CSV table of C-alpha atoms in Angstrom, one decimal:
chain,number,residue,atom,x,y,z
A,1,MET,CA,-89.1,-136.0,171.3
A,2,ARG,CA,-85.5,-135.3,170.2
A,3,ARG,CA,-86.5,-136.1,166.6
A,4,LYS,CA,-89.4,-133.7,166.8
A,5,THR,CA,-87.2,-131.0,168.2
A,6,THR,CA,-84.6,-131.5,165.5
A,7,LEU,CA,-87.3,-131.4,162.8
A,8,LEU,CA,-88.6,-128.1,164.2
A,9,LEU,CA,-85.1,-126.7,164.3
A,10,LEU,CA,-84.5,-127.7,160.7
A,11,LEU,CA,-87.8,-126.3,159.6
A,12,ALA,CA,-87.1,-123.0,161.4
A,13,ALA,CA,-83.6,-122.9,159.8
A,14,GLY,CA,-85.1,-123.5,156.4
A,15,LEU,CA,-87.7,-120.7,156.9
A,16,PHE,CA,-85.0,-118.4,158.1
A,17,SER,CA,-82.8,-119.1,155.0
A,18,ILE,CA,-85.8,-118.5,152.7
A,19,SER,CA,-86.7,-115.2,154.4
A,20,THR,CA,-83.0,-114.1,154.4
A,21,LEU,CA,-82.7,-115.0,150.7
A,22,SER,CA,-85.9,-113.0,149.9
A,23,ALA,CA,-84.7,-110.0,151.9
A,24,ALA,CA,-81.4,-110.1,150.1
A,25,ASP,CA,-83.0,-110.5,146.6
A,26,PRO,CA,-81.5,-107.7,144.5
A,27,ARG,CA,-84.5,-107.5,142.3
A,28,THR,CA,-87.6,-107.2,144.5
A,29,GLY,CA,-89.2,-103.9,145.5
A,30,LEU,CA,-90.0,-100.6,144.0
A,31,TRP,CA,-88.1,-99.4,140.9
A,32,HIS,CA,-88.3,-96.0,139.3
A,33,VAL,CA,-87.8,-96.4,135.6
A,34,LEU,CA,-86.0,-93.3,134.2
A,35,ASP,CA,-85.2,-92.2,130.7
A,36,ASP,CA,-81.4,-92.1,130.4
A,37,LYS,CA,-81.2,-88.9,128.4
A,38,PHE,CA,-83.6,-86.5,130.3
A,39,GLY,CA,-84.2,-88.3,133.6
A,40,HIS,CA,-87.9,-88.3,133.1
A,41,THR,CA,-90.2,-91.0,134.5
A,42,VAL,CA,-91.0,-93.8,132.1
A,43,CYS,CA,-93.0,-95.8,134.7
A,44,PHE,CA,-92.8,-97.2,138.2
A,45,MET,CA,-92.4,-101.0,138.7
A,46,VAL,CA,-92.7,-103.2,141.7
A,47,ASN,CA,-91.0,-106.6,141.6
A,48,THR,CA,-93.0,-108.9,143.9
A,49,GLY,CA,-90.6,-111.8,143.5
A,50,ALA,CA,-90.2,-114.6,140.9
A,51,ASP,CA,-90.3,-112.2,138.0
A,52,SER,CA,-93.8,-111.1,139.0
A,53,TRP,CA,-94.5,-107.4,138.5
A,54,ARG,CA,-96.9,-104.6,139.2
A,55,ILE,CA,-96.5,-101.5,137.0
A,56,TYR,CA,-97.7,-97.9,137.4
A,57,SER,CA,-97.8,-94.8,135.2
A,58,GLY,CA,-95.9,-91.6,136.1
A,59,ALA,CA,-99.1,-90.4,137.9
A,60,TRP,CA,-99.3,-93.7,139.8
A,61,GLY,CA,-102.2,-95.1,137.9
A,62,PRO,CA,-102.1,-99.0,137.9
A,63,LEU,CA,-101.4,-100.5,134.5
A,64,LYS,CA,-101.7,-103.9,132.9
A,65,ALA,CA,-99.0,-106.2,134.2
A,66,PRO,CA,-96.1,-106.7,131.7
A,67,ASP,CA,-95.5,-109.9,129.7
A,68,VAL,CA,-92.5,-111.8,131.2
A,69,ALA,CA,-90.4,-114.3,129.3
A,70,GLU,CA,-88.8,-117.4,130.9
A,71,SER,CA,-85.5,-115.5,130.8
A,72,GLY,CA,-86.9,-112.8,133.0
A,73,ALA,CA,-87.1,-110.2,130.3
A,74,PHE,CA,-90.3,-108.3,130.2
A,75,ARG,CA,-92.4,-106.3,127.6
A,76,ALA,CA,-95.0,-103.7,128.4
A,77,ILE,CA,-97.2,-101.3,126.5
A,78,LEU,CA,-97.8,-98.0,128.3
A,79,PRO,CA,-100.1,-95.0,127.6
A,80,PHE,CA,-98.4,-91.9,126.2
A,81,GLY,CA,-99.8,-89.0,128.2
A,82,LYS,CA,-103.5,-88.4,127.4
A,83,ARG,CA,-103.2,-89.5,123.8
A,84,SER,CA,-104.9,-92.9,123.9
A,85,SER,CA,-103.9,-93.6,120.3
A,86,VAL,CA,-100.2,-93.4,121.0
A,87,LYS,CA,-98.4,-96.0,123.1
A,88,VAL,CA,-95.0,-96.5,124.5
A,89,HIS,CA,-93.4,-99.9,124.1
A,90,VAL,CA,-91.1,-100.7,126.9
A,91,GLU,CA,-88.7,-103.7,127.1
A,92,GLY,CA,-86.2,-104.5,129.8
A,93,ALA,CA,-84.4,-107.1,132.0
A,94,PHE,CA,-81.9,-107.5,134.8
A,95,GLN,CA,-78.3,-107.9,134.0
A,96,GLY,CA,-76.9,-108.8,137.4
A,97,GLU,CA,-78.2,-106.1,139.7
A,98,ARG,CA,-78.6,-103.5,136.9
A,99,PHE,CA,-82.2,-103.1,135.7
A,100,SER,CA,-82.3,-101.4,132.2
A,101,GLY,CA,-83.9,-101.5,128.8
A,102,THR,CA,-85.4,-99.6,125.9
A,103,TRP,CA,-88.5,-97.6,125.2
A,104,GLN,CA,-90.1,-96.8,121.8
A,105,ILE,CA,-93.0,-94.7,120.6
A,106,LEU,CA,-94.5,-96.0,117.4
A,107,HIS,CA,-96.8,-93.7,115.4
A,108,LEU,CA,-97.6,-93.2,111.7
A,109,GLN,CA,-96.4,-89.6,111.9
A,110,PHE,CA,-93.4,-89.9,114.2
A,111,GLN,CA,-91.2,-92.4,116.0
A,112,GLU,CA,-89.0,-91.9,119.0
A,113,SER,CA,-86.9,-94.2,121.1
A,114,GLY,CA,-84.4,-94.2,123.9
A,115,THR,CA,-82.9,-96.2,126.7
A,116,TRP,CA,-83.8,-96.3,130.4
A,117,HIS,CA,-82.4,-97.6,133.7
A,118,GLY,CA,-84.2,-98.5,137.0
A,119,MET,CA,-83.4,-96.7,140.3
A,120,ARG,CA,-84.3,-98.9,143.2
A,121,ILE,CA,-86.3,-97.1,145.9
A,122,SER,CA,-87.5,-99.9,148.2
A,123,THR,CA,-86.7,-103.6,148.7
A,124,ASP,CA,-90.2,-104.4,149.9
A,125,PRO,CA,-91.9,-106.9,147.5
A,126,GLU,CA,-95.3,-105.9,148.9
A,127,TRP,CA,-94.7,-102.1,148.4
A,128,LYS,CA,-97.8,-100.1,147.4
A,129,PRO,CA,-98.0,-96.4,146.4
A,130,TRP,CA,-100.2,-95.4,149.3
A,131,GLY,CA,-99.5,-98.2,151.7
A,132,VAL,CA,-98.0,-96.0,154.5
A,133,PHE,CA,-101.2,-94.0,154.6
A,134,LEU,CA,-103.5,-97.1,154.6
A,135,ARG,CA,-101.5,-98.5,157.5
A,136,ASN,CA,-101.5,-95.2,159.4
A,137,ARG,CA,-104.9,-93.7,159.8
A,138,GLU,CA,-103.7,-90.7,161.7
A,139,LYS,CA,-105.2,-87.5,160.4
A,140,VAL,CA,-101.9,-85.6,160.9
A,141,VAL,CA,-98.7,-87.3,159.8
A,142,ASN,CA,-95.4,-85.7,160.8
A,143,VAL,CA,-92.9,-86.9,158.1
A,144,THR,CA,-90.1,-84.7,159.5
A,145,GLU,CA,-90.4,-86.5,162.9
A,146,ARG,CA,-89.2,-89.7,161.2
A,147,LEU,CA,-85.8,-88.2,160.7
A,148,SER,CA,-85.4,-87.5,164.4
A,149,GLY,CA,-83.4,-90.7,165.0
A,150,SER,CA,-80.8,-89.6,162.4
A,151,VAL,CA,-80.2,-86.1,163.7
A,152,PRO,CA,-77.7,-84.4,163.7
A,153,PHE,CA,-76.5,-85.1,160.2
A,154,SER,CA,-72.7,-85.1,159.8
A,155,ASP,CA,-73.0,-83.8,156.2
A,156,PHE,CA,-75.2,-83.8,153.1
A,157,SER,CA,-74.3,-87.3,152.2
A,158,ASP,CA,-75.3,-88.5,155.6
A,159,PHE,CA,-78.6,-86.6,155.3
A,160,LYS,CA,-79.3,-88.0,151.8
A,161,LYS,CA,-78.8,-91.6,153.0
A,162,SER,CA,-81.2,-91.1,155.9
A,163,TRP,CA,-83.8,-89.3,153.7
A,164,GLN,CA,-83.7,-92.1,151.2
A,165,LYS,CA,-84.0,-94.9,153.8
A,166,VAL,CA,-86.5,-93.3,156.2
A,167,ILE,CA,-88.6,-91.0,154.0
A,168,GLU,CA,-88.4,-92.1,150.4
A,169,GLU,CA,-89.1,-95.8,150.9
A,170,ASP,CA,-92.6,-95.1,152.3
A,171,TYR,CA,-93.5,-91.7,150.8
A,172,TYR,CA,-92.1,-92.0,147.3
A,173,ALA,CA,-95.5,-91.8,145.5
A,174,MET,CA,-96.3,-88.6,147.4
A,175,LEU,CA,-92.9,-87.0,146.9
A,176,THR,CA,-92.8,-87.7,143.1
A,177,SER,CA,-96.2,-86.0,142.9
A,178,THR,CA,-95.2,-82.9,144.8
A,179,LEU,CA,-91.7,-82.0,146.0
A,180,TYR,CA,-90.0,-83.7,143.1
A,181,VAL,CA,-92.1,-82.1,140.4
A,182,GLY,CA,-90.3,-79.3,138.5
A,183,PRO,CA,-91.7,-76.3,136.7
A,184,SER,CA,-92.4,-78.5,133.7
A,185,GLY,CA,-95.0,-80.3,135.7
A,186,ARG,CA,-93.2,-83.7,135.9
A,187,PHE,CA,-90.4,-85.5,137.7
A,188,ILE,CA,-86.8,-84.8,136.7
A,189,LYS,CA,-84.1,-86.6,138.7
A,190,LYS,CA,-81.8,-83.5,138.6
A,191,PHE,CA,-84.6,-81.4,140.1
A,192,ARG,CA,-85.1,-84.0,142.8
A,193,ASP,CA,-81.5,-83.9,143.8
A,194,GLU,CA,-81.6,-80.1,143.9
A,195,GLN,CA,-84.6,-80.2,146.3
A,196,LEU,CA,-82.8,-82.6,148.7
A,197,GLY,CA,-80.0,-80.0,148.9
A,198,LEU,CA,-82.5,-77.3,149.8
A,199,ILE,CA,-84.2,-79.4,152.4
A,200,TYR,CA,-80.9,-80.3,154.0
A,201,LYS,CA,-80.0,-76.6,154.1
A,202,GLN,CA,-83.3,-75.7,155.7
A,203,MET,CA,-83.2,-78.5,158.2
A,204,SER,CA,-79.8,-77.3,159.4
A,205,GLN,CA,-81.6,-74.1,160.5
A,206,GLU,CA,-83.8,-73.7,163.6
A,207,SER,CA,-87.0,-73.1,161.6
A,208,GLY,CA,-86.6,-76.4,159.8
A,209,SER,CA,-85.6,-78.4,162.9
A,210,ILE,CA,-87.4,-81.4,164.4
A,211,SER,CA,-88.7,-79.4,167.3
A,212,ALA,CA,-90.2,-76.8,164.9
A,213,ALA,CA,-91.9,-79.7,163.0
A,214,ARG,CA,-93.4,-81.0,166.3
A,215,SER,CA,-94.8,-77.5,167.0
A,216,VAL,CA,-96.4,-77.4,163.5
A,217,GLU,CA,-97.8,-80.9,163.9
A,218,ALA,CA,-99.4,-80.0,167.3
A,219,ALA,CA,-100.8,-76.8,165.9
A,220,ALA,CA,-102.3,-78.6,162.8
A,221,ARG,CA,-104.2,-80.9,165.1
A,222,THR,CA,-105.6,-78.0,167.1
A,223,VAL,CA,-106.5,-75.9,164.1
A,224,HIS,CA,-108.3,-78.9,162.4
A,225,GLU,CA,-110.5,-79.4,165.5
A,226,ASP,CA,-111.1,-75.7,165.8
A,227,LEU,CA,-112.3,-75.5,162.2
A,228,LYS,CA,-114.7,-78.4,162.7
A,229,LYS,CA,-116.3,-76.6,165.6
A,230,LEU,CA,-116.4,-73.2,163.9
A,231,TYR,CA,-117.7,-74.2,160.4
A,232,SER,CA,-120.3,-77.0,160.1
A,233,TRP,CA,-119.5,-77.4,156.5
A,234,TYR,CA,-115.8,-77.8,157.1
A,235,LYS,CA,-114.7,-81.3,156.2
A,236,LEU,CA,-111.3,-82.6,155.0
A,237,ASP,CA,-110.9,-86.1,153.6
A,238,ALA,CA,-107.3,-85.5,152.7
A,239,SER,CA,-104.5,-86.6,155.0
A,240,ILE,CA,-102.6,-83.7,156.6
A,241,ILE,CA,-98.9,-84.2,156.0
A,242,ALA,CA,-96.3,-82.1,157.8
A,243,LEU,CA,-92.9,-82.3,156.0
A,244,PRO,CA,-89.8,-80.3,155.2
A,245,THR,CA,-89.8,-78.7,151.7
A,246,GLY,CA,-86.7,-76.6,151.6
A,247,GLY,CA,-88.9,-73.5,151.5
A,248,GLN,CA,-90.6,-74.6,148.2
A,249,PHE,CA,-94.2,-73.7,149.4
A,250,ASP,CA,-96.1,-72.9,152.5
A,251,PHE,CA,-98.9,-75.4,151.9
A,252,ARG,CA,-100.2,-77.4,149.0
A,253,TYR,CA,-103.2,-79.6,148.3
A,254,PHE,CA,-103.2,-82.2,145.6
A,255,GLY,CA,-105.3,-85.2,144.7
A,256,LEU,CA,-105.0,-88.1,142.3
A,257,VAL,CA,-107.7,-90.4,141.0
A,258,GLY,CA,-108.6,-93.2,143.5
A,259,PRO,CA,-109.1,-93.8,147.2
A,260,GLN,CA,-106.6,-92.4,149.8
A,261,ARG,CA,-105.0,-90.2,147.3
A,262,ARG,CA,-105.8,-86.7,148.5
A,263,PHE,CA,-103.3,-84.9,150.6
A,264,PHE,CA,-102.7,-81.5,152.3
A,265,LEU,CA,-99.1,-80.8,152.7
A,266,VAL,CA,-97.8,-78.1,155.1
A,267,SER,CA,-94.1,-77.1,155.0
A,268,THR,CA,-92.7,-77.5,158.5
A,269,ASP,CA,-89.7,-75.3,157.7
A,270,TRP,CA,-92.0,-72.5,156.3
A,271,ALA,CA,-94.6,-72.6,159.1
A,272,GLY,CA,-91.9,-73.2,161.7
A,273,MET,CA,-90.4,-69.8,161.2
A,274,LEU,CA,-93.7,-68.0,162.1
A,275,PRO,CA,-94.9,-66.8,165.5
A,276,GLU,CA,-97.5,-69.2,167.1
A,277,ALA,CA,-100.5,-67.0,166.1
A,278,GLN,CA,-99.4,-66.7,162.5
A,279,MET,CA,-98.5,-70.4,162.4
A,280,LYS,CA,-102.1,-71.2,163.4
A,281,ILE,CA,-103.5,-68.7,160.9
A,282,LEU,CA,-101.3,-70.2,158.1
A,283,LEU,CA,-102.6,-73.7,159.0
A,284,ALA,CA,-106.2,-72.5,159.1
A,285,GLN,CA,-105.9,-70.9,155.7
A,286,GLY,CA,-104.3,-74.0,154.3
A,287,LEU,CA,-106.8,-76.4,155.7
A,288,LEU,CA,-109.7,-74.2,154.5
A,289,TYR,CA,-108.1,-74.0,151.1
A,290,ALA,CA,-107.9,-77.8,150.9
A,291,ALA,CA,-111.5,-78.3,152.1
A,292,LEU,CA,-112.8,-75.8,149.5
A,293,ARG,CA,-110.6,-77.4,146.8
A,294,GLU,CA,-112.2,-80.8,147.7
A,295,ASP,CA,-115.8,-79.5,147.6
A,296,VAL,CA,-115.7,-76.8,144.9
A,297,ALA,CA,-113.9,-77.2,141.6
A,298,PHE,CA,-111.8,-74.0,141.7
A,299,PRO,CA,-109.5,-73.8,138.6
A,300,THR,CA,-105.8,-74.5,139.3
A,301,THR,CA,-104.5,-71.3,137.7
A,302,ALA,CA,-102.5,-68.4,139.2
A,303,SER,CA,-105.4,-65.9,139.5
A,304,SER,CA,-107.9,-68.4,140.9
A,305,ASP,CA,-105.3,-69.7,143.4
A,306,ILE,CA,-104.5,-66.2,144.7
A,307,ALA,CA,-108.3,-65.4,144.9
A,308,LEU,CA,-108.9,-68.6,146.9
A,309,ARG,CA,-106.1,-67.7,149.3
A,310,GLY,CA,-107.8,-64.4,149.8
A,311,ILE,CA,-111.2,-66.1,150.5
A,312,VAL,CA,-109.7,-68.4,153.2
A,313,ALA,CA,-107.8,-65.5,154.7
A,314,HIS,CA,-111.2,-63.9,155.4
A,315,LEU,CA,-112.7,-67.1,156.7
A,316,SER,CA,-109.7,-67.8,159.0
A,317,GLN,CA,-110.2,-64.5,160.9
A,318,GLN,CA,-113.3,-66.0,162.5
A,319,LEU,CA,-111.0,-68.2,164.6
A,320,GLU,CA,-109.7,-65.1,166.4
A,321,TYR,CA,-106.1,-66.4,166.7
A,322,SER,CA,-105.2,-62.7,166.3
A,323,THR,CA,-107.0,-59.4,166.4
A,324,SER,CA,-104.7,-57.9,163.7
A,325,PRO,CA,-105.7,-58.0,160.0
A,326,TYR,CA,-102.0,-57.8,159.2
A,327,ASP,CA,-101.4,-61.2,160.7
A,328,LEU,CA,-103.9,-62.6,158.2
A,329,LEU,CA,-101.6,-61.6,155.4
A,330,PHE,CA,-98.3,-62.2,157.3
A,331,ILE,CA,-97.3,-58.6,157.0
A,332,LYS,CA,-96.5,-55.7,159.3
A,333,GLU,CA,-98.7,-52.7,159.7
A,334,GLY,CA,-96.1,-50.5,157.9
A,335,ASP,CA,-96.2,-52.7,154.8
A,336,GLU,CA,-99.7,-51.8,153.8
A,337,GLU,CA,-98.9,-48.4,152.3
A,338,GLY,CA,-96.3,-50.0,149.9
A,339,LEU,CA,-98.7,-52.8,148.9
A,340,ALA,CA,-101.5,-50.4,148.2
A,341,ALA,CA,-99.1,-48.3,146.0
A,342,GLY,CA,-98.1,-51.3,144.0
A,343,PHE,CA,-101.6,-52.7,143.7
A,344,ASP,CA,-102.2,-51.6,140.1
A,345,GLU,CA,-98.8,-52.8,138.9
A,346,PHE,CA,-99.4,-56.2,140.5
A,347,ARG,CA,-102.9,-56.4,139.0
A,348,GLU,CA,-101.5,-55.8,135.5
A,349,MET,CA,-98.8,-58.5,136.0
A,350,LEU,CA,-101.4,-61.0,137.2
A,351,LEU,CA,-103.8,-60.2,134.4
A,352,LYS,CA,-101.1,-61.2,131.9
A,353,GLU,CA,-100.4,-64.5,133.6
A,354,SER,CA,-103.7,-65.2,135.2
A,355,SER,CA,-104.1,-68.5,133.3
A,356,SER,CA,-100.7,-69.9,134.2
A,357,PRO,CA,-100.8,-73.3,136.1
A,358,ILE,CA,-100.1,-73.0,139.8
A,359,ALA,CA,-97.0,-75.2,139.5
A,360,VAL,CA,-95.5,-72.7,137.0
A,361,SER,CA,-96.7,-69.5,138.6
A,362,PHE,CA,-96.1,-70.3,142.3
A,363,PRO,CA,-92.4,-69.1,142.4
A,364,LYS,CA,-93.3,-65.9,140.8
A,365,PHE,CA,-96.5,-65.0,142.8
A,366,LEU,CA,-96.2,-66.8,146.1
A,367,LYS,CA,-92.6,-66.9,147.1
A,368,GLY,CA,-90.3,-64.1,148.2
A,369,GLU,CA,-91.4,-60.4,148.0
A,370,THR,CA,-94.3,-61.0,145.6
A,371,ARG,CA,-96.0,-63.3,148.2
A,372,SER,CA,-97.3,-60.2,150.2
A,373,ASP,CA,-98.6,-58.6,147.0
A,374,SER,CA,-100.5,-61.8,146.1
A,375,TYR,CA,-102.0,-62.2,149.5
A,376,TYR,CA,-103.0,-58.5,149.6
A,377,PHE,CA,-104.6,-58.7,146.1
A,378,GLY,CA,-106.5,-61.9,146.9
A,379,TYR,CA,-107.7,-60.5,150.2
A,380,GLN,CA,-109.0,-57.3,148.4
A,381,PHE,CA,-110.8,-59.4,145.9
A,382,ALA,CA,-112.3,-61.6,148.6
A,383,HIS,CA,-113.5,-58.5,150.5
A,384,ARG,CA,-115.5,-57.5,147.4
A,385,LEU,CA,-116.8,-61.1,146.9
A,386,PHE,CA,-118.1,-61.3,150.4
A,387,GLU,CA,-120.0,-58.1,149.9
A,388,THR,CA,-122.0,-60.0,147.3
A,389,PHE,CA,-122.1,-63.6,148.6
A,390,ALA,CA,-122.5,-65.1,152.1
A,391,VAL,CA,-120.3,-68.0,153.0
A,392,LYS,CA,-123.0,-70.5,152.4
A,393,GLU,CA,-123.7,-69.1,149.0
A,394,LEU,CA,-120.0,-69.2,148.2
A,395,LEU,CA,-119.9,-72.9,148.9
A,396,GLN,CA,-122.6,-73.4,146.3
A,397,ILE,CA,-121.4,-70.9,143.8
A,398,ASN,CA,-121.2,-71.7,140.1
A,399,ILE,CA,-117.5,-71.2,139.3
A,400,ILE,CA,-117.9,-70.6,135.6
A,401,GLU,CA,-121.0,-68.4,135.7
A,402,LYS,CA,-120.3,-66.3,138.8
A,403,PHE,CA,-116.9,-66.6,140.4
A,404,LEU,CA,-114.6,-66.4,137.4
A,405,PRO,CA,-116.5,-63.4,135.8
A,406,GLN,CA,-116.2,-61.5,139.1
A,407,LEU,CA,-112.5,-62.3,139.4
A,408,ASN,CA,-111.8,-61.4,135.8
A,409,ASP,CA,-113.7,-58.1,136.2
A,410,PHE,CA,-111.8,-57.3,139.4
A,411,MET,CA,-108.4,-57.9,137.6
A,412,ALA,CA,-109.4,-55.8,134.6
A,413,ASP,CA,-111.0,-52.9,136.5
A,414,GLU,CA,-108.4,-50.1,136.6
A,415,SER,CA,-110.6,-48.1,138.9
A,416,VAL,CA,-110.4,-50.5,141.8
A,417,THR,CA,-109.0,-48.9,145.0
A,418,PRO,CA,-107.7,-51.1,147.8
A,419,VAL,CA,-109.7,-50.9,151.0
A,420,PRO,CA,-107.7,-50.2,154.1
A,421,LEU,CA,-107.2,-53.5,156.0
A,422,LEU,CA,-108.6,-52.1,159.2
A,423,GLU,CA,-111.9,-51.4,157.4
A,424,THR,CA,-112.3,-55.0,156.0
A,425,GLY,CA,-113.6,-56.5,159.2
A,426,GLY,CA,-110.3,-57.9,160.4
C-alpha cells in the first residue's frame, strides 16, 4: 500500500513539474509578428509547444503551417495582400526569449525586405482567435466588466498591465480588427498605444466607468429582445460586445470570413453618457444597423453608412422609447434650425467624399460637431426613401439598381429642402 501511495505521489509530482514547465515555457502562446520599421503586422503565430506552430494572416485567416528546422528556426511563405502572385517570405527563430527574424518580398519588378520582432500576447499554447466567443455563448458580452477586479487603477501603467492581461489575451483578434486599426485601415502599434491612452482617460470618467458599462449591457439585452418582438425579420447572428473605446465610435459592426466572426460593438463610454431613453435608442439603431448589414449588402462608404443610420433611426422610433423625434438624432429641439441652415453645405461636403471608406470618413462625419449633421442628413434621406418603399420592400431592395441611385440623386439635388422633424412621423 505504501509503495502504491509513493508511486502515485511521484507520478503526481512528475505531472506537476511537467505542467509547471509548460506554463513557464517562454515560447508558447500567441505572438504578434511586427515589422521593425513601421510597426505593421507581418502575421500572427501561435506556438503550441515543441516548435509546433499555427500561423494567421493580418486578417486572421489561417495559413499553411511553417516549415521548422531541427534548430527551431522556421520558414513560411505568406500572401501579400490580395495579390496572389506576390508572396512574403518570412524566416525567424528564438534567441533566448526574443523572437525575431526577417521578411522579404520577391518579385520580378520589385524587391523589398525588412526585419521583424514578435510581441507575446498570450502564454496559452491552445490559444485560438475566436476561442473566447466559442467558449462563451452569451449574446451580450460585457468586456468592460472584466476589468472590475482591477479598479481603481493607480496610474496608466497599472491600467495598461490590467488591460493586457485581462482583455488582450482573450480578445486580441477582435481588438486588432477594430480598436487598433488606424485610418490607414491596418494595425499600427503606435496607434494601438495611443488608443489605450484614450481608453484609460475615458474610463477615469463617470461615463466610462464599470457601472455605466453594466447599464449599457442590461439595456442591450432589453433592446435586443424588444426588437425581436417588434420586427419579425430582425435577426442578428453577430455577438454583441460592450467595451470601452476611448470615444472612438458609438457602435460598429464588422465581419470576417468564417464562423463566429461577426460582431456588433457598442462603446460603453459613449453610450454610458446618454440618458436612459437615448441609450436605448442608440442601441436599437446600432442593432438594426448590424442586422441590415448582415442581410443586405450595403456598401461600406461614407454616404451609404450615413444613409443606413438614417434608415435605422426611422425604424427605431417604432419602439417608442421616446416621443421626441429629436432623441432619435441625439439633439435638442433648438438645434434643428442650425442643422437645417447648414444642410446644403453638409450635402456638398458629403458629395465630395461620398465614396470614402467608413474607417477613413468616420472621424470627419460621425464624431464631434459633424455627427449631428450626419444624423440629420441621413434621417432626411430616409424620410424620402420611406415615401417610396415600405420596410419589407427595403429589406429586398436592389442596392445597385435602386438604393444607390436614390441616394446619389438626393445628394446631388440642390433643391432638396429638409422636412421639419415634427412632420416626419417621429
